[in-house]
Short mmCIF file of C-alpha atoms and ligand atoms in Angstrom, two decimals:
data_model
loop_
_atom_site.label_atom_id
_atom_site.label_comp_id
_atom_site.label_asym_id
_atom_site.label_seq_id
_atom_site.Cartn_x
_atom_site.Cartn_y
_atom_site.Cartn_z
CA UNK A 1 106.63 257.90 4.10
CA UNK A 2 107.66 254.52 5.40
CA UNK A 3 110.98 254.65 3.57
CA UNK A 4 112.10 257.52 5.81
CA UNK A 5 111.21 255.78 9.04
CA UNK A 6 113.38 253.82 11.44
CA UNK A 7 112.64 250.11 11.40
CA UNK A 8 113.56 247.66 14.12
CA UNK A 9 112.78 244.14 13.01
CA UNK A 10 113.26 241.13 15.29
CA UNK A 11 116.12 242.77 17.19
CA UNK A 12 117.95 240.69 19.79
CA UNK A 13 120.82 241.63 22.15
CA UNK A 14 122.45 239.17 24.57
CA UNK A 15 124.92 240.09 27.31
CA UNK A 16 125.41 236.48 28.32
CA UNK A 17 124.83 233.27 26.37
CA UNK A 18 121.29 231.99 26.61
CA UNK A 19 119.70 235.13 28.07
CA UNK A 20 118.50 237.93 25.85
CA UNK A 21 118.24 241.47 27.26
CA UNK A 22 115.99 242.24 24.29
CA UNK A 23 114.48 239.78 21.84
CA UNK A 24 112.13 239.82 18.86
CA UNK A 25 111.71 243.59 19.13
CA UNK A 26 109.65 245.16 16.36
CA UNK A 27 109.23 248.91 16.25
CA UNK A 28 108.75 251.66 13.69
CA UNK A 29 109.64 255.29 14.40
CA UNK A 30 108.06 257.78 12.02
CA UNK A 31 109.23 261.37 11.31
CA UNK A 32 107.35 263.99 13.34
CA UNK A 33 106.01 261.42 15.79
CA UNK A 34 106.92 260.98 19.43
CA UNK A 35 106.94 257.39 20.66
CA UNK A 36 107.29 256.59 24.36
CA UNK A 37 109.02 253.35 25.28
CA UNK A 38 107.36 252.41 28.57
CA UNK A 39 108.33 249.51 30.77
CA UNK A 40 109.55 248.58 34.23
CA UNK A 41 113.19 248.75 35.26
CA UNK A 42 115.22 245.94 33.68
CA UNK A 43 112.75 245.33 30.83
CA UNK A 44 115.34 246.24 28.17
CA UNK A 45 114.47 249.85 27.31
CA UNK A 46 118.01 251.25 27.54
CA UNK A 47 119.43 248.27 25.68
CA UNK A 48 117.03 248.89 22.78
CA UNK A 49 117.88 252.59 22.74
CA UNK A 50 121.60 251.80 22.76
CA UNK A 51 121.14 249.26 19.97
CA UNK A 52 119.38 251.87 17.80
CA UNK A 53 122.18 254.36 18.56
CA UNK A 54 124.77 251.75 17.56
CA UNK A 55 126.23 251.44 21.07
CA UNK A 56 125.23 247.75 21.28
CA UNK A 57 125.60 245.18 18.53
CA UNK A 58 122.67 242.99 17.53
CA UNK A 59 122.80 239.21 17.88
CA UNK A 60 119.71 238.82 15.73
CA UNK A 61 117.28 240.84 13.63
CA UNK A 62 118.04 244.20 12.06
CA UNK A 63 117.75 247.97 12.46
CA UNK A 64 117.55 250.22 9.43
CA UNK A 65 116.60 253.72 8.43
CA UNK A 66 114.92 254.48 5.12
CA UNK A 67 116.45 251.49 3.34
CA UNK A 68 119.90 251.99 4.89
CA UNK A 69 121.09 249.09 7.09
CA UNK A 70 122.26 250.32 10.50
CA UNK A 71 122.60 247.07 12.48
CA UNK A 72 122.27 243.36 11.92
CA UNK A 73 122.67 240.91 9.05
CA UNK A 74 126.41 241.59 9.01
CA UNK A 75 126.07 245.38 9.15
CA UNK A 76 127.06 247.68 11.98
CA UNK A 77 127.14 251.33 11.04
CA UNK A 78 129.29 253.34 13.50
CA UNK A 79 127.24 255.44 15.96
CA UNK A 80 128.55 258.72 14.55
CA UNK A 81 127.48 257.69 11.03
CA UNK A 82 123.85 257.19 12.12
CA UNK A 83 121.64 260.24 11.74
CA UNK A 84 120.69 259.72 15.31
CA UNK A 85 120.78 262.12 18.29
CA UNK A 86 120.86 260.84 21.85
CA UNK A 87 120.02 262.58 25.13
CA UNK A 88 121.08 260.58 28.16
CA UNK A 89 119.70 260.78 31.66
CA UNK A 90 122.86 262.40 33.03
CA UNK A 91 123.03 265.01 30.19
CA UNK A 92 126.75 264.25 29.57
CA UNK A 93 127.64 267.88 28.81
CA UNK A 94 131.29 268.88 28.46
CA UNK A 95 132.09 270.69 31.74
CA UNK A 96 134.80 272.91 30.24
CA UNK A 97 132.59 274.23 27.41
CA UNK A 98 129.88 276.90 27.62
CA UNK A 99 126.27 276.06 26.70
CA UNK A 100 126.81 277.54 23.23
CA UNK A 101 130.06 275.61 22.67
CA UNK A 102 128.43 272.41 23.88
CA UNK A 103 125.72 272.80 21.25
CA UNK A 104 128.23 273.81 18.55
CA UNK A 105 130.22 270.66 19.36
CA UNK A 106 127.34 268.58 18.04
CA UNK A 107 127.81 270.12 14.57
CA UNK A 108 130.19 268.34 12.25
CA UNK A 109 130.30 270.69 9.28
CA UNK A 110 130.38 274.43 8.66
CA UNK A 111 132.68 277.35 9.50
CA UNK A 112 133.13 278.54 13.08
CA UNK A 113 130.76 281.43 12.42
CA UNK A 114 128.10 279.09 10.91
CA UNK A 115 128.39 276.73 13.86
CA UNK A 116 128.01 279.63 16.28
CA UNK A 117 124.88 280.86 14.49
CA UNK A 118 123.39 277.35 14.42
CA UNK A 119 124.24 276.84 18.11
CA UNK A 120 122.48 280.08 19.05
CA UNK A 121 119.44 279.04 16.99
CA UNK A 122 119.46 275.72 18.81
CA UNK A 123 119.58 277.41 22.20
CA UNK A 124 116.72 279.71 21.14
CA UNK A 125 114.57 276.66 20.34
CA UNK A 126 114.93 275.49 23.93
CA UNK A 127 114.53 279.04 25.31
CA UNK A 128 118.08 279.34 26.60
CA UNK A 129 119.55 282.22 24.59
CA UNK A 130 120.24 284.14 27.79
CA UNK A 131 122.40 281.29 29.19
CA UNK A 132 124.59 280.82 26.09
CA UNK A 133 127.81 281.75 27.89
CA UNK A 134 127.20 279.81 31.11
CA UNK A 135 129.17 276.67 31.93
CA UNK A 136 127.30 273.45 32.84
CA UNK A 137 128.02 273.84 36.59
CA UNK A 138 126.33 277.26 36.47
CA UNK A 139 123.14 275.80 34.97
CA UNK A 140 120.22 274.16 36.78
CA UNK A 141 119.38 270.51 36.05
CA UNK A 142 116.53 271.56 33.76
CA UNK A 143 118.76 274.01 31.88
CA UNK A 144 121.48 271.38 31.45
CA UNK A 145 118.88 269.02 30.05
CA UNK A 146 117.76 271.67 27.55
CA UNK A 147 121.37 272.24 26.43
CA UNK A 148 121.76 268.47 25.96
CA UNK A 149 118.58 268.47 23.86
CA UNK A 150 119.76 271.43 21.74
CA UNK A 151 123.15 269.74 21.23
CA UNK A 152 121.56 266.49 20.08
CA UNK A 153 119.15 268.33 17.74
CA UNK A 154 121.77 270.66 16.23
CA UNK A 155 122.99 268.26 13.48
CA UNK A 156 119.32 267.77 12.46
CA UNK A 157 119.14 264.04 13.21
CA UNK A 158 116.50 261.91 11.55
CA UNK A 159 115.98 260.02 14.80
CA UNK A 160 116.14 261.33 18.36
CA UNK A 161 116.53 258.99 21.32
CA UNK A 162 115.94 260.27 24.86
CA UNK A 163 116.70 258.02 27.85
CA UNK A 164 114.58 258.98 30.91
CA UNK A 165 115.19 262.65 30.06
CA UNK A 166 113.05 264.10 32.84
CA UNK A 167 114.00 261.91 35.77
CA UNK A 168 115.89 263.59 38.56
CA UNK A 169 113.90 266.81 38.18
CA UNK A 170 111.12 267.95 40.49
CA UNK A 171 107.49 267.62 39.40
CA UNK A 172 106.87 271.20 38.28
CA UNK A 173 110.13 271.39 36.37
CA UNK A 174 109.43 268.01 34.79
CA UNK A 175 106.09 269.21 33.37
CA UNK A 176 107.69 272.41 32.06
CA UNK A 177 110.66 270.65 30.49
CA UNK A 178 108.37 268.08 28.92
CA UNK A 179 106.49 270.87 27.09
CA UNK A 180 109.72 272.48 25.85
CA UNK A 181 111.14 269.13 24.76
CA UNK A 182 108.06 267.98 22.88
CA UNK A 183 107.73 271.38 21.16
CA UNK A 184 111.40 271.26 20.08
CA UNK A 185 111.07 267.67 18.80
CA UNK A 186 107.91 268.53 16.85
CA UNK A 187 109.51 271.67 15.36
CA UNK A 188 112.47 269.53 14.24
CA UNK A 189 110.13 266.98 12.62
CA UNK A 190 112.37 264.13 13.75
CA UNK A 191 111.27 260.62 14.69
CA UNK A 192 111.59 260.53 18.48
CA UNK A 193 111.77 257.77 21.05
CA UNK A 194 111.49 258.72 24.73
CA UNK A 195 112.31 256.05 27.29
CA UNK A 196 110.32 256.25 30.52
CA UNK A 197 109.06 254.04 33.33
CA UNK A 198 106.34 256.56 34.22
CA UNK A 199 102.94 255.73 32.66
CA UNK A 200 101.50 259.22 33.20
CA UNK A 201 104.51 260.73 31.52
CA UNK A 202 104.22 258.36 28.55
CA UNK A 203 100.52 259.21 28.20
CA UNK A 204 101.29 262.94 28.38
CA UNK A 205 104.08 263.12 25.81
CA UNK A 206 103.51 260.39 23.26
CA UNK A 207 101.65 260.07 19.98
CA UNK A 208 102.27 256.38 20.36
CA UNK A 209 103.38 254.18 23.27
CA UNK A 210 105.41 250.99 22.90
CA UNK A 211 105.01 248.80 25.99
CA UNK A 212 108.07 246.78 26.91
CA UNK A 213 108.16 243.82 29.30
CA UNK A 214 110.77 241.09 29.77
CA UNK A 215 112.87 242.24 26.83
CA UNK A 216 110.19 242.55 24.19
CA UNK A 217 107.51 244.97 23.00
CA UNK A 218 104.14 243.55 23.96
CA UNK A 219 101.85 246.23 22.52
CA UNK A 220 102.11 249.46 20.54
CA UNK A 221 99.42 252.07 19.98
CA UNK A 222 97.94 255.47 20.76
CA UNK A 223 97.83 256.17 24.54
CA UNK A 224 94.03 256.09 24.85
CA UNK A 225 93.73 252.91 22.82
CA UNK A 226 96.35 251.17 24.96
CA UNK A 227 94.56 252.30 28.12
CA UNK A 228 91.21 250.98 26.94
CA UNK A 229 92.25 247.98 24.85
CA UNK A 230 95.17 246.21 26.51
CA UNK A 231 96.12 242.90 24.90
CA UNK A 232 97.02 241.28 28.22
CA UNK A 233 96.96 241.77 31.95
CA UNK A 234 100.67 242.69 31.88
CA UNK A 235 100.03 245.37 29.23
CA UNK A 236 97.06 246.73 31.20
CA UNK A 237 99.03 247.02 34.45
CA UNK A 238 101.87 248.91 32.77
CA UNK A 239 99.50 251.78 31.95
CA UNK A 240 97.57 252.14 35.20
CA UNK A 241 95.35 250.66 37.87
CA UNK A 242 92.82 248.00 37.03
CA UNK A 243 90.93 245.13 38.60
CA UNK A 244 91.04 241.66 37.09
CA UNK A 245 88.26 239.10 37.46
CA UNK A 246 88.25 235.44 36.47
CA UNK A 247 85.37 234.53 34.19
CA UNK A 248 84.08 231.76 31.99
CA UNK A 249 82.67 232.36 28.52
CA UNK A 250 79.04 231.33 28.13
CA UNK A 251 76.86 232.20 25.13
CA UNK A 252 79.60 234.54 23.83
CA UNK A 253 79.83 236.52 27.06
CA UNK A 254 82.29 236.58 29.95
CA UNK A 255 80.34 236.43 33.17
CA UNK A 256 81.74 238.21 36.20
CA UNK A 257 80.36 239.23 39.56
CA UNK A 258 80.07 242.75 38.11
CA UNK A 259 78.09 241.71 35.07
CA UNK A 260 78.55 240.20 31.62
CA UNK A 261 80.81 241.42 28.84
CA UNK A 262 80.83 240.34 25.17
CA UNK A 263 83.79 238.01 24.55
CA UNK A 264 84.13 237.76 20.76
CA UNK A 265 86.82 235.39 19.58
CA UNK A 266 86.78 233.24 22.72
CA UNK A 267 85.46 229.67 22.70
CA UNK A 268 82.45 228.59 24.68
CA UNK A 269 83.58 227.53 28.17
CA UNK A 270 86.98 229.28 27.84
CA UNK A 271 88.52 230.62 31.04
CA UNK A 272 89.31 234.34 30.58
CA UNK A 273 90.28 237.40 32.59
CA UNK A 274 88.10 240.50 32.59
CA UNK A 275 90.16 243.65 33.15
CA UNK A 276 88.33 246.72 34.43
CA UNK A 277 89.83 250.19 34.89
CA UNK A 278 88.74 252.08 38.04
CA UNK A 279 86.55 254.32 35.83
CA UNK A 280 84.68 251.18 34.80
CA UNK A 281 83.68 250.19 38.34
CA UNK A 282 80.61 252.29 38.92
CA UNK A 283 78.62 252.88 42.09
CA UNK A 284 75.19 252.17 40.68
CA UNK A 285 73.05 254.19 43.06
CA UNK A 286 70.23 251.68 42.48
CA UNK A 287 69.31 248.23 43.71
CA UNK A 288 71.30 246.43 40.96
CA UNK A 289 74.85 245.25 41.03
CA UNK A 290 77.39 243.64 43.27
CA UNK A 291 77.23 244.62 46.92
CA UNK A 292 80.46 246.04 48.35
CA UNK A 293 81.62 247.90 51.44
CA UNK A 294 83.34 251.27 51.26
CA UNK A 295 86.63 251.12 53.16
CA UNK A 296 87.96 254.54 52.37
CA UNK A 297 87.06 257.68 50.42
CA UNK A 298 89.81 259.84 48.95
CA UNK A 299 89.12 262.99 46.91
CA UNK A 300 91.45 263.25 43.90
CA UNK A 301 91.05 266.13 41.45
CA UNK A 302 87.44 266.22 40.26
CA UNK A 303 86.85 262.65 41.45
CA UNK A 304 86.75 260.60 44.58
CA UNK A 305 88.53 257.29 44.79
CA UNK A 306 86.61 254.70 46.76
CA UNK A 307 88.47 251.75 48.21
CA UNK A 308 86.02 248.86 48.40
CA UNK A 309 85.76 245.37 49.81
CA UNK A 310 84.02 242.92 47.47
CA UNK A 311 81.95 239.94 48.69
CA UNK A 312 84.83 237.53 48.01
CA UNK A 313 86.97 239.51 50.46
CA UNK A 314 89.25 241.16 47.91
CA UNK A 315 89.65 244.91 47.66
CA UNK A 316 89.00 247.00 44.58
CA UNK A 317 89.00 250.65 43.67
CA UNK A 318 86.23 252.66 42.04
CA UNK A 319 86.22 256.21 40.82
CA UNK A 320 83.12 258.37 41.40
CA UNK A 321 82.20 262.02 40.86
CA UNK A 322 83.40 264.41 43.56
CA UNK A 323 79.71 264.89 44.47
CA UNK A 324 79.53 261.25 45.64
CA UNK A 325 79.02 261.30 49.40
CA UNK A 326 79.64 257.65 50.31
CA UNK A 327 81.84 257.24 53.35
CA UNK A 328 83.79 254.48 55.04
CA UNK A 329 81.45 251.72 56.25
CA UNK A 330 78.68 252.40 53.69
CA UNK A 331 77.36 249.53 51.61
CA UNK A 332 77.09 250.27 47.90
CA UNK A 333 76.13 248.42 44.73
CA UNK A 334 78.64 248.20 41.88
CA UNK A 335 78.12 247.72 38.17
CA UNK A 336 80.56 247.66 35.27
CA UNK A 337 80.88 250.25 32.49
CA UNK A 338 81.87 248.06 29.51
CA UNK A 339 83.73 250.94 27.84
CA UNK A 340 86.45 250.55 30.49
CA UNK A 341 86.50 246.75 30.53
CA UNK A 342 88.28 244.24 28.34
CA UNK A 343 88.29 240.46 28.03
CA UNK A 344 91.74 238.88 27.63
CA UNK A 345 93.13 235.35 27.61
CA UNK A 346 93.65 233.77 31.01
P1 ADP B 1 115.82 249.10 31.42
O1 ADP B 1 116.44 250.21 30.64
O2 ADP B 1 114.42 248.78 30.99
O3 ADP B 1 115.90 249.31 32.91
P2 ADP B 1 118.12 247.57 30.55
O4 ADP B 1 118.10 247.63 29.08
O5 ADP B 1 119.07 248.50 31.25
O6 ADP B 1 116.64 247.75 31.13
O7 ADP B 1 118.47 246.10 31.00
C1 ADP B 1 117.85 244.95 30.46
C2 ADP B 1 118.54 243.71 30.99
O8 ADP B 1 119.87 243.63 30.49
C3 ADP B 1 118.67 243.69 32.50
O9 ADP B 1 118.50 242.36 32.94
C4 ADP B 1 120.10 244.17 32.73
O10 ADP B 1 120.60 243.65 33.94
C5 ADP B 1 120.82 243.60 31.53
N1 ADP B 1 121.97 244.44 31.11
C6 ADP B 1 121.90 245.71 30.67
N2 ADP B 1 123.13 246.15 30.32
C7 ADP B 1 124.00 245.15 30.58
C8 ADP B 1 125.43 244.97 30.43
N3 ADP B 1 126.18 245.95 29.92
N4 ADP B 1 125.96 243.79 30.79
C9 ADP B 1 125.18 242.79 31.27
N5 ADP B 1 123.84 242.88 31.43
C10 ADP B 1 123.26 244.04 31.08
#
C-alpha cells in the first residue's frame, strides 16, 4: 500500500549557503521492508535520517507519510508527532532508569501497569526479559543496543530509523545482534531504514539497498541486483571489489582485453567502462584469454583469491575454486564471465 509508505521526494538540507549536505534525495520506505542506506562517511546518511526524524529542517523537497506532510513545502511536524522511532549509534539510554523503565519511557499513553506490561513484551521481543531490572551501566554494549531497539519499537512506530546500530560491537556480537534486530523489525511490520557504511552488512540485512554518494541516492534496489547491475562505477565500488576496463563500442559490443560484452543503448564508437566483479574474472584453464601472471594466492572460505598482473602492468583480482592450484609466478589465461560484468558510461 503506497499510501502507508514514507516518501522522500527531492529532499535538500544545507548547513551552509551554497553547499547541500543532501540534495535531490528520493526514497520510499515500505511497511515490513528493511532498507539499508549505504554510503561512505560524509555522504549525507545521518543528515537524511535526521531529516526524516524531524531533527533537521528541509531547504527543498518534501517528506511525508501516507499522505501526511512531515517536512517541506511549509510543513515541519515536530519529531515527537512523527510515528517514527530512532535508534542512535550511542544508544542514548537514560542512565538512571532500568532497562524496563527505559522501554516504558518510550510509551506515551496507557496506565502504569499497561506501560509495564508493554515494556516487558518489548524486552521479550529482543530476548532481554532476564535483564529487565538492570541499569544501563550493568548491561553489555549489545544488551544496551537491544534495550534502545525495544524502546524505539514500543510505541509501534510506522517508521524505524537506525543509525549505524551495530558499529562499536565485535564481529560475533554484530552478527548476533543483526539477527535479533531484523527479526524484531520484521515482527513489528514497520518500514525500517538502517544506516551503514559496511557493504557486507547492508547485503546481509536489507531487502533493498539505497546507495548514497556526495549527498544523493545514486541507485536503489535489491542487494543482488545492485551487485550485478550497478548504474555507475561509483555505485559498483560502494558494494564491493571490481575491475574497470576502458572500452570502445563496436558493432554493439564493448571490446576489452578480456573479451567482448553486449553494450545495448550505447552508440557506435562510444567510450565506455566495463566493470567486472572478481567472480567474473575467470582462469580459463585453456589456451584462450588474456595472459596474466599470478602474484599471490590467498584461500578465502571456499574460494581462492588470485592477485594477478595483467599485460598492461595493472593488477587485478580473480576468484577461483579452492581446488585451483595456481601459485605465485604461474602464468594463466583469463576470460570474462558476462554475468558478473556490466557496461556503464565512461
Ligand atoms: P554521513 O552520515 O554519511 O557520514 P553526514 O550526514 O553526517 O554524513 O554529513 C554530510 C555532510 O554534512 C558532511 O559534509 C558533514 O560535514 C556535513 N554536516 C553534517 N552535520 C552538520 C552540521 N550540523 N553542521 C555543518 N555541517 C554538517
